[in-house]
Protein backbone atom coordinates (compact mmCIF):
# COMPACT_ATOMS: atom_id res chain seq x y z
CA MET A 1 0.00 0.00 0.00
CA SER A 2 1.54 3.29 -1.05
CA ALA A 3 1.13 6.56 0.81
CA GLY A 4 -0.09 8.24 -2.35
CA ARG A 5 -2.90 5.78 -2.99
CA ALA A 6 -4.00 5.29 0.60
CA GLY A 7 -4.12 8.95 1.58
CA GLY A 8 -5.20 9.56 5.15
CA SER A 9 -7.70 6.72 5.49
CA GLY A 10 -7.43 4.35 8.42
CA CYS A 11 -9.44 1.93 10.53
CA THR A 12 -9.36 -0.24 13.61
CA SER A 13 -9.41 -4.02 13.84
CA LEU A 14 -10.53 -6.51 16.48
CA ALA A 15 -10.70 -10.31 16.43
CA CYS A 16 -11.25 -13.11 18.93
CA HIS A 17 -10.30 -16.73 18.31
CA LEU A 18 -11.56 -19.50 20.59
CA ALA A 19 -9.46 -22.64 20.87
CA VAL A 20 -9.31 -25.64 23.19
CA ASP A 21 -6.11 -26.22 25.12
CA PRO A 22 -5.32 -29.88 24.37
CA GLN A 23 -3.59 -30.33 27.72
CA THR A 24 -6.34 -28.96 29.96
CA SER A 25 -9.39 -29.12 27.64
CA GLN A 26 -10.06 -25.52 28.71
CA ILE A 27 -11.29 -22.96 26.18
CA VAL A 28 -8.82 -20.15 25.55
CA CYS A 29 -9.85 -16.83 23.99
CA HIS A 30 -7.11 -15.24 21.88
CA THR A 31 -7.82 -11.53 21.29
CA ALA A 32 -5.93 -9.37 18.80
CA TRP A 33 -6.66 -5.69 18.12
CA LEU A 34 -5.53 -2.35 16.76
CA GLY A 35 -7.23 0.88 17.78
CA ASP A 36 -10.17 1.53 20.07
CA SER A 37 -12.57 -1.25 19.12
CA ARG A 38 -12.96 -3.28 22.30
CA ALA A 39 -13.67 -6.85 23.39
CA VAL A 40 -15.46 -7.42 26.69
CA LEU A 41 -16.31 -10.71 28.37
CA GLY A 42 -19.67 -11.12 30.10
CA ARG A 43 -19.41 -13.19 33.29
CA ARG A 44 -22.22 -14.47 35.52
CA ASN A 45 -21.23 -15.70 38.94
CA THR A 46 -22.63 -19.19 39.47
CA ARG A 47 -23.49 -18.56 43.12
CA SER A 48 -24.55 -14.91 43.26
CA LYS A 49 -26.02 -14.81 39.72
CA GLN A 50 -24.47 -11.34 39.37
CA TRP A 51 -23.07 -10.17 36.03
CA THR A 52 -19.60 -8.63 35.73
CA ALA A 53 -17.60 -7.29 32.79
CA PHE A 54 -14.03 -8.37 32.05
CA GLU A 55 -12.08 -6.36 29.49
CA LEU A 56 -10.20 -8.51 26.99
CA SER A 57 -8.52 -5.59 25.23
CA ARG A 58 -7.31 -2.09 26.09
CA ASP A 59 -8.11 0.87 23.88
CA HIS A 60 -5.16 2.19 21.90
CA LYS A 61 -5.66 5.79 22.95
CA PRO A 62 -2.86 8.34 23.39
CA THR A 63 -3.97 8.89 26.99
CA HIS A 64 -3.20 5.30 28.01
CA PRO A 65 -0.01 5.40 30.14
CA LEU A 66 1.88 2.90 27.94
CA GLU A 67 0.81 4.59 24.70
CA TYR A 68 1.52 8.07 26.09
CA LYS A 69 5.02 6.99 27.12
CA ARG A 70 5.70 5.46 23.69
CA ILE A 71 4.47 8.59 21.86
CA THR A 72 6.43 11.08 23.95
CA ASN A 73 9.58 8.92 23.88
CA LEU A 74 9.41 9.13 20.07
CA GLY A 75 9.21 12.90 20.18
CA GLY A 76 5.45 13.18 19.71
CA SER A 77 2.95 14.93 21.94
CA VAL A 78 -0.60 14.55 23.23
CA GLY A 79 -3.36 17.14 23.61
CA ARG A 80 -6.85 18.19 22.58
CA SER A 81 -5.34 20.35 19.86
CA LEU A 82 -1.92 20.95 18.40
CA LYS A 83 -1.73 24.19 20.38
CA GLU A 84 -2.43 22.35 23.61
CA ALA A 85 -0.10 19.48 22.76
CA THR A 86 2.91 21.61 21.86
CA SER A 87 4.10 25.16 21.36
CA GLY A 88 4.57 24.47 17.66
CA GLY A 89 7.65 22.29 17.41
CA VAL A 90 5.72 19.33 16.08
CA ALA A 91 4.06 21.42 13.39
CA LYS A 92 7.42 22.69 12.18
CA SER A 93 8.94 19.20 12.00
CA ALA A 94 5.97 17.44 10.40
CA GLY A 95 6.87 18.37 6.83
CA SER A 96 4.74 18.40 3.70
CA ALA A 97 4.70 14.59 3.46
CA CYS A 98 2.74 14.32 6.70
CA PRO A 99 -0.01 16.91 7.22
CA VAL A 100 -0.70 17.83 10.82
CA PHE A 101 -4.36 18.39 11.55
CA CYS A 102 -5.22 21.06 14.13
CA PHE A 103 -8.73 20.52 15.43
CA GLY A 104 -10.60 23.13 17.39
CA ALA A 105 -10.56 22.03 21.01
CA ASN A 106 -12.94 22.38 23.90
CA ALA A 107 -13.42 20.60 27.20
CA ASP A 108 -15.22 17.72 25.48
CA SER A 109 -12.70 17.26 22.67
CA PRO A 110 -10.80 13.94 22.62
CA MET A 111 -7.10 13.83 23.35
CA ARG A 112 -5.05 13.36 20.18
CA CYS A 113 -1.49 12.42 19.34
CA TYR A 114 0.76 14.58 17.20
CA PRO A 115 2.05 14.60 14.49
CA GLY A 116 -1.23 13.63 12.86
CA GLY A 117 -3.97 14.71 15.21
CA LEU A 118 -5.54 11.24 15.52
CA SER A 119 -7.45 10.23 18.63
CA LEU A 120 -5.96 6.74 18.16
CA SER A 121 -2.38 5.71 18.79
CA ARG A 122 -2.52 2.53 16.65
CA SER A 123 -4.42 1.78 13.47
CA ILE A 124 -4.54 0.04 10.12
CA GLY A 125 -3.85 2.45 7.27
CA ASP A 126 -3.20 6.15 7.98
CA VAL A 127 -0.20 5.59 5.74
CA THR A 128 0.93 9.22 5.65
CA LEU A 129 1.57 8.95 9.38
CA LYS A 130 3.29 5.56 9.08
CA TYR A 131 5.78 7.04 6.59
CA HIS A 132 6.59 10.01 8.79
CA PRO A 133 9.95 9.88 10.64
CA THR A 134 8.12 10.41 13.95
CA LYS A 135 5.87 7.36 13.82
CA VAL A 136 3.59 8.00 16.79
CA VAL A 137 0.74 6.08 15.11
CA VAL A 138 1.82 2.48 14.54
CA GLY A 139 0.25 -0.61 12.99
CA GLU A 140 1.49 -3.15 15.53
CA PRO A 141 -1.39 -5.13 17.10
CA GLU A 142 -1.60 -6.45 20.62
CA VAL A 143 -2.48 -10.07 21.29
CA VAL A 144 -3.59 -11.52 24.63
CA GLN A 145 -4.89 -14.86 25.84
CA GLN A 146 -7.59 -15.46 28.42
CA ARG A 147 -8.66 -18.86 29.77
CA LEU A 148 -12.43 -19.16 30.04
CA ASN A 149 -14.54 -20.96 32.64
CA ALA A 150 -18.18 -21.86 33.21
CA ASP A 151 -18.99 -18.34 34.44
CA ASP A 152 -18.03 -16.82 31.07
CA LYS A 153 -21.22 -16.53 28.98
CA PHE A 154 -20.53 -14.23 26.04
CA VAL A 155 -18.01 -11.92 24.37
CA ILE A 156 -18.90 -8.45 23.06
CA LEU A 157 -16.86 -7.08 20.15
CA ALA A 158 -17.78 -3.49 19.37
CA CYS A 159 -16.41 -0.27 17.90
CA ASP A 160 -15.96 3.05 19.68
CA GLY A 161 -19.48 4.29 18.90
CA ILE A 162 -20.69 1.77 21.49
CA TRP A 163 -18.03 2.40 24.12
CA ASP A 164 -18.26 6.20 23.82
CA VAL A 165 -21.60 6.09 25.64
CA LEU A 166 -21.76 2.70 27.41
CA SER A 167 -19.47 1.41 30.12
CA ASN A 168 -18.31 -2.20 30.00
CA GLU A 169 -20.69 -3.01 32.84
CA LYS A 170 -23.66 -1.33 31.15
CA ALA A 171 -22.97 -3.13 27.87
CA VAL A 172 -22.86 -6.51 29.63
CA SER A 173 -26.12 -5.67 31.41
CA VAL A 174 -27.83 -4.77 28.12
CA VAL A 175 -26.65 -7.97 26.44
CA ALA A 176 -27.57 -10.17 29.41
CA LYS A 177 -31.11 -8.76 29.48
CA ALA A 178 -31.51 -9.21 25.72
CA ILE A 179 -30.43 -12.85 25.95
CA LYS A 180 -32.82 -13.44 28.85
CA ASP A 181 -35.64 -11.88 26.83
CA LYS A 182 -34.64 -13.93 23.74
CA GLN A 183 -33.85 -10.76 21.77
CA ASP A 184 -31.04 -10.03 19.32
CA ALA A 185 -28.27 -9.01 21.73
CA ALA A 186 -26.15 -7.13 19.19
CA LYS A 187 -29.13 -5.09 17.98
CA ALA A 188 -30.06 -4.34 21.58
CA LEU A 189 -26.55 -3.04 22.21
CA VAL A 190 -26.60 -0.76 19.16
CA ARG A 191 -30.08 0.49 20.07
CA ALA A 192 -28.98 1.28 23.64
CA SER A 193 -25.95 3.20 22.31
CA PHE A 194 -28.13 5.23 19.96
CA LEU A 195 -30.60 6.05 22.73
CA ASN A 196 -27.69 7.12 24.94
CA GLY A 197 -26.64 9.70 22.37
CA SER A 198 -23.90 8.04 20.33
CA THR A 199 -23.26 9.90 17.07
CA ASP A 200 -20.36 7.73 15.89
CA ASN A 201 -20.50 4.52 13.89
CA MET A 202 -22.08 1.74 15.96
CA THR A 203 -21.12 -1.85 15.18
CA ALA A 204 -21.39 -4.78 17.59
CA VAL A 205 -21.04 -8.55 17.56
CA VAL A 206 -22.04 -10.78 20.47
CA VAL A 207 -20.49 -14.25 20.63
CA HIS A 208 -22.44 -16.72 22.77
CA LEU A 209 -20.00 -19.16 24.34
CA ALA A 210 -20.91 -22.79 23.78
CA GLN A 211 -19.94 -23.77 27.33
CA ALA A 212 -22.51 -21.30 28.68
C-alpha cells in the first residue's frame, strides 16, 4: 500500500479466536486488536447470579499510560489540539509529506497524538503517518490470551461508537437482558448506544460461548 494511494484513510481491527487447550481441555480466547474497538467478556457468577464485565482488550488511545510513554519517547505529543499538545515544534517538524491536523478544542474534545492529530495511537492504514519519521501512530497489534470458565457466557466485540456512551458493565447488562428476553443481543446493544446519544458509527457482535 503506497502513501499516495492510501491517503489519510485508516481503521481499527478486532478479532477473537476461541481454541481448546489440548492439555487442559479448557477454552482459551485469543484476542488481537488495533485501535479503540474493544472486546469485553460477560461473566455471571454461578453462586450470586451477578453479572460482571471483564475487558479482553485495552483501547489504543494516546492517553493510556503505555501509549503516552511510547508517543512522547518518540518525540510526539498529546493534547486536545496541536496548540495544547505543543508550542509548535511538532508542526514545524511534520513536513509536507505528513499533514498535521489542528482541530478546534474544547473541554469535550478527545485527546489526540501529534504529528497527525488522531485520537488513536494505533491503526490500520493512515499511511501518511506511518511514513513520517516520527511514527507516533503504529500498525502493531496487541495479542492476549484469556482462559475461560463456566462463568463466562458471552463476548462483546464493538467499535468506539458503542463504548463512547456505554461502560463495560452497562454493555454486559444490556446484552444479558436481551439474551434473557430472547432478543437479538447485538441489535439491543446498538439500540442502547443510539438512545444514549452516540453519534459515531455503531457496530457490535455478540459471541455466545458454547460452554454457557
